[in-house]
Coordinates of C-alpha atoms and ligand atoms in Angstrom, one line a residue:
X1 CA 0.0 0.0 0.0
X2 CA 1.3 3.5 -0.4
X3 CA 1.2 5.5 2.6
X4 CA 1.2 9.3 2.5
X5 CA 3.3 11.7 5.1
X6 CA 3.1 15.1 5.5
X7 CA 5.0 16.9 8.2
X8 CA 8.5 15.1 9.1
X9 CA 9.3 17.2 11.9
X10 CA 10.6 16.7 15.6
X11 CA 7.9 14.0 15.7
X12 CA 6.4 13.0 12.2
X13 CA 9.8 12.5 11.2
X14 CA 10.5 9.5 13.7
X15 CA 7.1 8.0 13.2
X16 CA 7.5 8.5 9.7
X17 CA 11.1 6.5 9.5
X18 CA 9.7 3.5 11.8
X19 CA 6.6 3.1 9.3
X20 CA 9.4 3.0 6.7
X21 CA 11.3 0.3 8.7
X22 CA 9.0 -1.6 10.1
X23 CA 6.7 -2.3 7.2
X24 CA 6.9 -2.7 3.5
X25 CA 4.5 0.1 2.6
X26 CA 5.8 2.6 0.1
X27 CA 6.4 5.9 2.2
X28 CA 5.9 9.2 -0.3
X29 CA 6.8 12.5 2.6
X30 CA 6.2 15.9 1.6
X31 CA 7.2 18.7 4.7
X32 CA 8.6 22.4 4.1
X33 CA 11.4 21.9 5.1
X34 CA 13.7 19.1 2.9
X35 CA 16.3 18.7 5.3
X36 CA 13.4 16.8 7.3
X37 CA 12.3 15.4 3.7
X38 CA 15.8 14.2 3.5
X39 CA 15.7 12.1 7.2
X40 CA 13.4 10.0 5.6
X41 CA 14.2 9.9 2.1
X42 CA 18.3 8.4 3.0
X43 CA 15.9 5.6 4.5
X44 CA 14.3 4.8 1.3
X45 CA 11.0 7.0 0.9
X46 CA 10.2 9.0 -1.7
X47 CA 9.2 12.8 -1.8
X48 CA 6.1 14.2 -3.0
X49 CA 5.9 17.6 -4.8
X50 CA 3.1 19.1 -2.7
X51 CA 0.5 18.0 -0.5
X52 CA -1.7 17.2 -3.9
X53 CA 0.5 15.4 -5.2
X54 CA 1.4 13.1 -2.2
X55 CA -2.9 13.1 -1.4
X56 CA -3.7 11.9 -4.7
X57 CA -1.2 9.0 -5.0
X58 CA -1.8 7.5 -1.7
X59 CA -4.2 4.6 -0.2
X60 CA -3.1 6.3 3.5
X61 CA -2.4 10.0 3.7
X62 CA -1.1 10.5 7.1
X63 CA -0.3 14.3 9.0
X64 CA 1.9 15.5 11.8
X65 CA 1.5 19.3 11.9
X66 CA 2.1 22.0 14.2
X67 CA -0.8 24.0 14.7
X68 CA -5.1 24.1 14.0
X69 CA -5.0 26.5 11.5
X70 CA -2.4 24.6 9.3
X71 CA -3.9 21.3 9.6
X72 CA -7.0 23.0 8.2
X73 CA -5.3 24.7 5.2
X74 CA -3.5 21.0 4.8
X75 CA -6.8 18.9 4.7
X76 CA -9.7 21.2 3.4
X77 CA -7.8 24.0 1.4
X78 CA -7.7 24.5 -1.8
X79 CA -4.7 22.7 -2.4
X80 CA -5.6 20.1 0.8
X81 CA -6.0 16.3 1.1
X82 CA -10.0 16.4 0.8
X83 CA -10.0 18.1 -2.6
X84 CA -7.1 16.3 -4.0
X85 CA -7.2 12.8 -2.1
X86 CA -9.1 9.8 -4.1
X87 CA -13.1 8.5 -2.3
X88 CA -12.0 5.9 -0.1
X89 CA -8.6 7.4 1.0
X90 CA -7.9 6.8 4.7
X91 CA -6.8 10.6 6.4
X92 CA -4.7 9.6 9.7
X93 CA -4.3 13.1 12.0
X94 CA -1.3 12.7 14.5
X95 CA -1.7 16.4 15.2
X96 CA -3.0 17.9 18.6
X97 CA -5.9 19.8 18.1
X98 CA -9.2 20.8 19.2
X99 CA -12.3 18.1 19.2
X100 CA -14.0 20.7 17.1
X101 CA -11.2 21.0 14.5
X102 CA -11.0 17.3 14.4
X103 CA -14.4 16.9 13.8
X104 CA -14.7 19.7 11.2
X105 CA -11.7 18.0 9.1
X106 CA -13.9 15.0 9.5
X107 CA -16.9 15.8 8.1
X108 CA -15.0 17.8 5.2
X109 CA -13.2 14.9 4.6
X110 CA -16.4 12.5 4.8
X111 CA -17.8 14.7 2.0
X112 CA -15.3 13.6 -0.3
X113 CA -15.5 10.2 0.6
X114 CA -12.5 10.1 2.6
X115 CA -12.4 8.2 5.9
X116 CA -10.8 10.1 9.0
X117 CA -9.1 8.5 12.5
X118 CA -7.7 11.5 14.2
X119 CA -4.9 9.7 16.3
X120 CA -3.1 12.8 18.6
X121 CA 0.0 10.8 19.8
X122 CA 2.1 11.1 23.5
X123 CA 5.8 10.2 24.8
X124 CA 7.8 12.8 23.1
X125 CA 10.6 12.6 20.6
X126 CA 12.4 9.5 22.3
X127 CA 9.4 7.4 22.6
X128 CA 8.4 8.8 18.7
X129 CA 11.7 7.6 18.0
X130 CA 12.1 4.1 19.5
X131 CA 8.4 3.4 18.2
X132 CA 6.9 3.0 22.0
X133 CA 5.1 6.2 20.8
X134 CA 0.7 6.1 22.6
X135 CA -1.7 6.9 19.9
X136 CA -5.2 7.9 21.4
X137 CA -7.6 7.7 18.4
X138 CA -10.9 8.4 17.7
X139 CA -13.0 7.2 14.6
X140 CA -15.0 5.2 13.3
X141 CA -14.6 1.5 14.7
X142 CA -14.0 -0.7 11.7
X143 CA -11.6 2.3 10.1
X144 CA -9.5 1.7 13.4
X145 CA -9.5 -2.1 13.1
X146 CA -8.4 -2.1 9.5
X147 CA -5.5 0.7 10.3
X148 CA -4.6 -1.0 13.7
X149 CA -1.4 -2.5 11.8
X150 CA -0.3 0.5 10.2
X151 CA -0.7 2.3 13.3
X152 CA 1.1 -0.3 15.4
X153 CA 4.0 -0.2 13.1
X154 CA 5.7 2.3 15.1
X155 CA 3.6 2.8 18.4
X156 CA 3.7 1.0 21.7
X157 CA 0.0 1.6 22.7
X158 CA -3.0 2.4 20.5
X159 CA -6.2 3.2 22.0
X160 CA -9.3 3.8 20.4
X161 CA -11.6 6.2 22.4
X162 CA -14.7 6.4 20.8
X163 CA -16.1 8.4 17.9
X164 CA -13.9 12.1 16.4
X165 CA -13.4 14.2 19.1
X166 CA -12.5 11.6 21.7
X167 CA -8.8 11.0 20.7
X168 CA -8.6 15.1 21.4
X169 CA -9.9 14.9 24.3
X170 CA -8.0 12.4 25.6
X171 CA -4.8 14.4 24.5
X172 CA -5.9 17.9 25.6
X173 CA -6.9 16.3 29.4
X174 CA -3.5 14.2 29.3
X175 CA -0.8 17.7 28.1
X176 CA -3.1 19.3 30.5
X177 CA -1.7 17.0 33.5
X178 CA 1.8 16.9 32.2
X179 CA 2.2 20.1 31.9
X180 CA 1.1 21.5 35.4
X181 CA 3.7 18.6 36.8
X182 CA 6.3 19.8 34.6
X183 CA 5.7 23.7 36.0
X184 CA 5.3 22.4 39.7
X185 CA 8.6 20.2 39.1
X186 CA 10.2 24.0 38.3
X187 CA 9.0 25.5 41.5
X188 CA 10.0 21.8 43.4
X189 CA 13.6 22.2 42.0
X190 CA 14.1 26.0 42.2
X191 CA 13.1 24.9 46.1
X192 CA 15.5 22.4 46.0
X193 CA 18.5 24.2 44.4
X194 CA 17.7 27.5 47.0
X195 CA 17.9 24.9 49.6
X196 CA 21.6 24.0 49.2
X197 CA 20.2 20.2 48.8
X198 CA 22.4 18.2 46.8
X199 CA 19.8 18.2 43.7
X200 CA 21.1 14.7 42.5
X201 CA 20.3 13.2 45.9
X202 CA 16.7 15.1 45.6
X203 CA 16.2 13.8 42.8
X204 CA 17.0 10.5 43.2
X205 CA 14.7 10.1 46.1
X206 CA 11.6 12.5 44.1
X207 CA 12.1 9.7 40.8
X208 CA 11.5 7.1 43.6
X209 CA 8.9 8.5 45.8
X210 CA 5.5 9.7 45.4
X211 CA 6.5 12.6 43.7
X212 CA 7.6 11.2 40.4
X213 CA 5.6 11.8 36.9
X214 CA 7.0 11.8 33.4
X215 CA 6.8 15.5 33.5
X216 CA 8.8 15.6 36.8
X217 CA 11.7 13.3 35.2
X218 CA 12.1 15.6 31.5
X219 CA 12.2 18.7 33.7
X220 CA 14.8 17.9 35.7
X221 CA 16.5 15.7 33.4
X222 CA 16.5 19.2 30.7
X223 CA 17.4 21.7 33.7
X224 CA 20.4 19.9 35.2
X225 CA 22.2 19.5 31.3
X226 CA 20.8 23.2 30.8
X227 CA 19.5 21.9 27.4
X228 CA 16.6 23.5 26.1
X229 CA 16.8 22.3 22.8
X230 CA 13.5 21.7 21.0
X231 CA 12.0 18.6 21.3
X232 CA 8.6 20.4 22.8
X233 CA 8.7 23.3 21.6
X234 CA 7.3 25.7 24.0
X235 CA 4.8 27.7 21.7
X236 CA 3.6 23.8 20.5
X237 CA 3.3 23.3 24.7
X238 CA 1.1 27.1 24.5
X239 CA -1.2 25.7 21.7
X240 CA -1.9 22.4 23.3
X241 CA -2.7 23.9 26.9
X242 CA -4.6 27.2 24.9
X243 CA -7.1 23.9 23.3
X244 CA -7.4 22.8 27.2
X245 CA -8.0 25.6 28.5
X246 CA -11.0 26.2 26.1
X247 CA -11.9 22.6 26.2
X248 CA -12.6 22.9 30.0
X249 CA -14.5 26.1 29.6
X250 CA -16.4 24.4 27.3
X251 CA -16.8 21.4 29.7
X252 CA -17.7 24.0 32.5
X253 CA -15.0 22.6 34.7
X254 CA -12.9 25.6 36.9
X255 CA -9.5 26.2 36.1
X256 CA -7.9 26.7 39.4
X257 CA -4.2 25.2 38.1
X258 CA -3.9 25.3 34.6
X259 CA -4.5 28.9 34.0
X260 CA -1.3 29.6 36.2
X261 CA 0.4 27.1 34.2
X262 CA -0.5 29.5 31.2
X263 CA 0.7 32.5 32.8
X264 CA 4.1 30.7 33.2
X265 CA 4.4 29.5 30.1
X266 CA 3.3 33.6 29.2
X267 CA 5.9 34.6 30.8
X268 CA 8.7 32.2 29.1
X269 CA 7.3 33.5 26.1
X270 CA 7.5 36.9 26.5
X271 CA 11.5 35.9 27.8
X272 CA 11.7 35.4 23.7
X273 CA 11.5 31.4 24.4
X274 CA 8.5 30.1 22.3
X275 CA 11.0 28.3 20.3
X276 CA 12.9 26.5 22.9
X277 CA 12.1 23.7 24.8
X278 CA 8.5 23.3 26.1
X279 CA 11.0 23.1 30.1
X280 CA 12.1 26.3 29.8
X281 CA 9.6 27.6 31.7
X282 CA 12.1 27.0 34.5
X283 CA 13.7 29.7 33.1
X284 CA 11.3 32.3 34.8
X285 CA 11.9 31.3 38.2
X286 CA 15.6 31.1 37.5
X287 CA 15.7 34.2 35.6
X288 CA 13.6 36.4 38.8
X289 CA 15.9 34.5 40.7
X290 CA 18.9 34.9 39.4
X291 CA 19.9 31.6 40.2
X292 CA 20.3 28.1 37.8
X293 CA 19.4 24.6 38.6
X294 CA 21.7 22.9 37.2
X295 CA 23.7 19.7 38.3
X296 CA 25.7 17.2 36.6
Ligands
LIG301 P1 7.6 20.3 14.3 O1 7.4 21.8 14.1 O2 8.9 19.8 14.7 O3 7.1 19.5 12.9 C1 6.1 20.0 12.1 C2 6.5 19.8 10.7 O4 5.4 20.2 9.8 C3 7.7 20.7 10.3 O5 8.8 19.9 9.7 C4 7.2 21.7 9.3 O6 8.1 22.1 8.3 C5 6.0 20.9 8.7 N1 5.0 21.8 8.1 C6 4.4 22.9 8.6 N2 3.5 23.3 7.8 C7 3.5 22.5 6.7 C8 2.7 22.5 5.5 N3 1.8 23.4 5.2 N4 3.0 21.5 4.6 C9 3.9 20.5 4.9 N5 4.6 20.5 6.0 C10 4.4 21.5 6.9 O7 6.4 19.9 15.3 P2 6.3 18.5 16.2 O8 6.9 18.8 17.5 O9 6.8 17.4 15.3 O10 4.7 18.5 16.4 C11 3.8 18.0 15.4 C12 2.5 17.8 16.1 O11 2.7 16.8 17.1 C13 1.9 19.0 16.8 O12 0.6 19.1 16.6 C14 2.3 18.8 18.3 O13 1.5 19.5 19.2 C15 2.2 17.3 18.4 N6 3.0 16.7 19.4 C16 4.3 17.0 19.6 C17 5.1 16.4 20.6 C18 6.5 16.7 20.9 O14 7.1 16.2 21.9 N7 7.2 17.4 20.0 C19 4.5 15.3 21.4 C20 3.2 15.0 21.1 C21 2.5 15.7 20.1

């Protein structure tokens, strides 16, 4: 079968190369950017000339893409997968975005003929990149089952949630979480490091105690090298909580520790670090400080 892929970045571009690996689907990429073309192509895809083009040669046309607005322009433009994509196509989203945008996609897709799992992914670029990768998708149950290999081609865990929307939902509520542990893992080790603690010893005993989370262990694993290269970028982090933050007014629910987690990230922001890491929003506290956590 030939399998589409558009948008081999930080994370499309690792999923993209296990698909290529691990199965004997021809891969066709199209991204802006060819040196992320390229990753993929020295591993034996091919590259399309435009989304068009790789839409209308491909039995799955599969997206990784950085924000709402772009998937939209992607799938339902002009020059988009619905309007260039053959009836009975198979549209896999790996984005995060709103239910609503998913939904919207799917029903401009379904107009076409064109069946839609939107499948927002979690574990970052290492797990993306040793194919342990969880893929929270919602859809339509049999488009799931016949997809489930493709899928588990280069993911650990794949869980269907229920109808479009669902796989957002699941997403939004889960960066939500990670998020507000990563900020309160700032404040713990700007606590630690004003302390005079030996910050390997605290964290040794936090990874081991009740304290631990995923988004404990990346925070203090990116402040103690100091490296806030991208593999989150921040403004990505900003988007995904932004779709929360809407999703539980929606919903209702009060906000009484995600909105602070926005003005943090605000803040980091506003310090001219939307394109670093998504964990340098330790770098407010160390910046009002004037102080680094850092420890080798
Ligand atoms: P990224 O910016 O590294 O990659 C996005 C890629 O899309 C880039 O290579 C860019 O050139 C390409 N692109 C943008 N517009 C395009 C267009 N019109 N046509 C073709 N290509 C286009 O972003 P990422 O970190 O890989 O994130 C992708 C998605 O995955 C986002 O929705 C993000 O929220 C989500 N996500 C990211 C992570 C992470 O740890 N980075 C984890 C889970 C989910």
């Amino acid at each position: 079968m030939k399998v589409g892929f558009i948008g081999v970045g930080n994370m499309g571009g690792p999923m993209c190369r296990n698909i290529i690996k691990n199965t004997n689907h021809e891969v066709i990429v199209f991204d802006l950017n060819p040196d992320a073309v390229k990753a993929c192509t020295d591993l034996g895809a091919s590259s399309g000339t435009s989304v068009a083009d790789v839409a209308a040669r491909c039995d799955v046309v599969i997206t990784s893409l950085p924000l709402p607005k772009i998937v939209e322009d992607v799938t339902l433009g002009p020059a988009g997968i619905a309007a260039n994509a053959k009836p009975g196509t198979v549209f896999i989203d790996l984005s995060t975005n709103a239910p609503a945008t998913a939904r919207r996609v799917a029903e401009g897709m379904a107009a076409k003929g064109i069946q839609m799992l939107e499948a927002p992914v979690s574990g970052g670029t290492a797990r993306a990149t040793d194919g342990t990768i969880v893929i929270m998708v919602g859809g339509d149950a049999s488009v799931f089952e016949s997809n489930l290999p493709l899928l588990k081609s280069f993911s650990g865990e794949v869980i269907h949630l229920g109808d479009i929307g669902f796989g957002s939902v699941a997403k939004l509520i889960n960066n939500m979480l990670a998020f507000c542990n990563a900020a309160a893992a700032a404040e713990a080790l700007m606590m630690g490091k004003r302390s005079g603690i030996d910050l390997k010893k605290l964290d040794m005993v936090i990874r081991n105690a009740s304290g631990a989370s995923s988004g404990y262990a990346n925070m203090a694993t990116k402040a103690f090298a100091g490296n806030f290269a991208p593999s989150f970028a921040l403004d990505l982090a900003h988007k995904d909580l932004r779709l929360a933050l809407e999703l539980a007014d929606e919903l209702g629910v009060p906000g009484m520790i995600a909105p602070q987690v926005m003005n943090l990230q605000r803040m980091a922001r506003g310090m001219g670090l939307g394109s670093a890491d998504s964990s340098s929003v330790i770098k407010v506290y160390e910046t009002a400080l004037n102080e680094e956590v850092r420890a080798k």
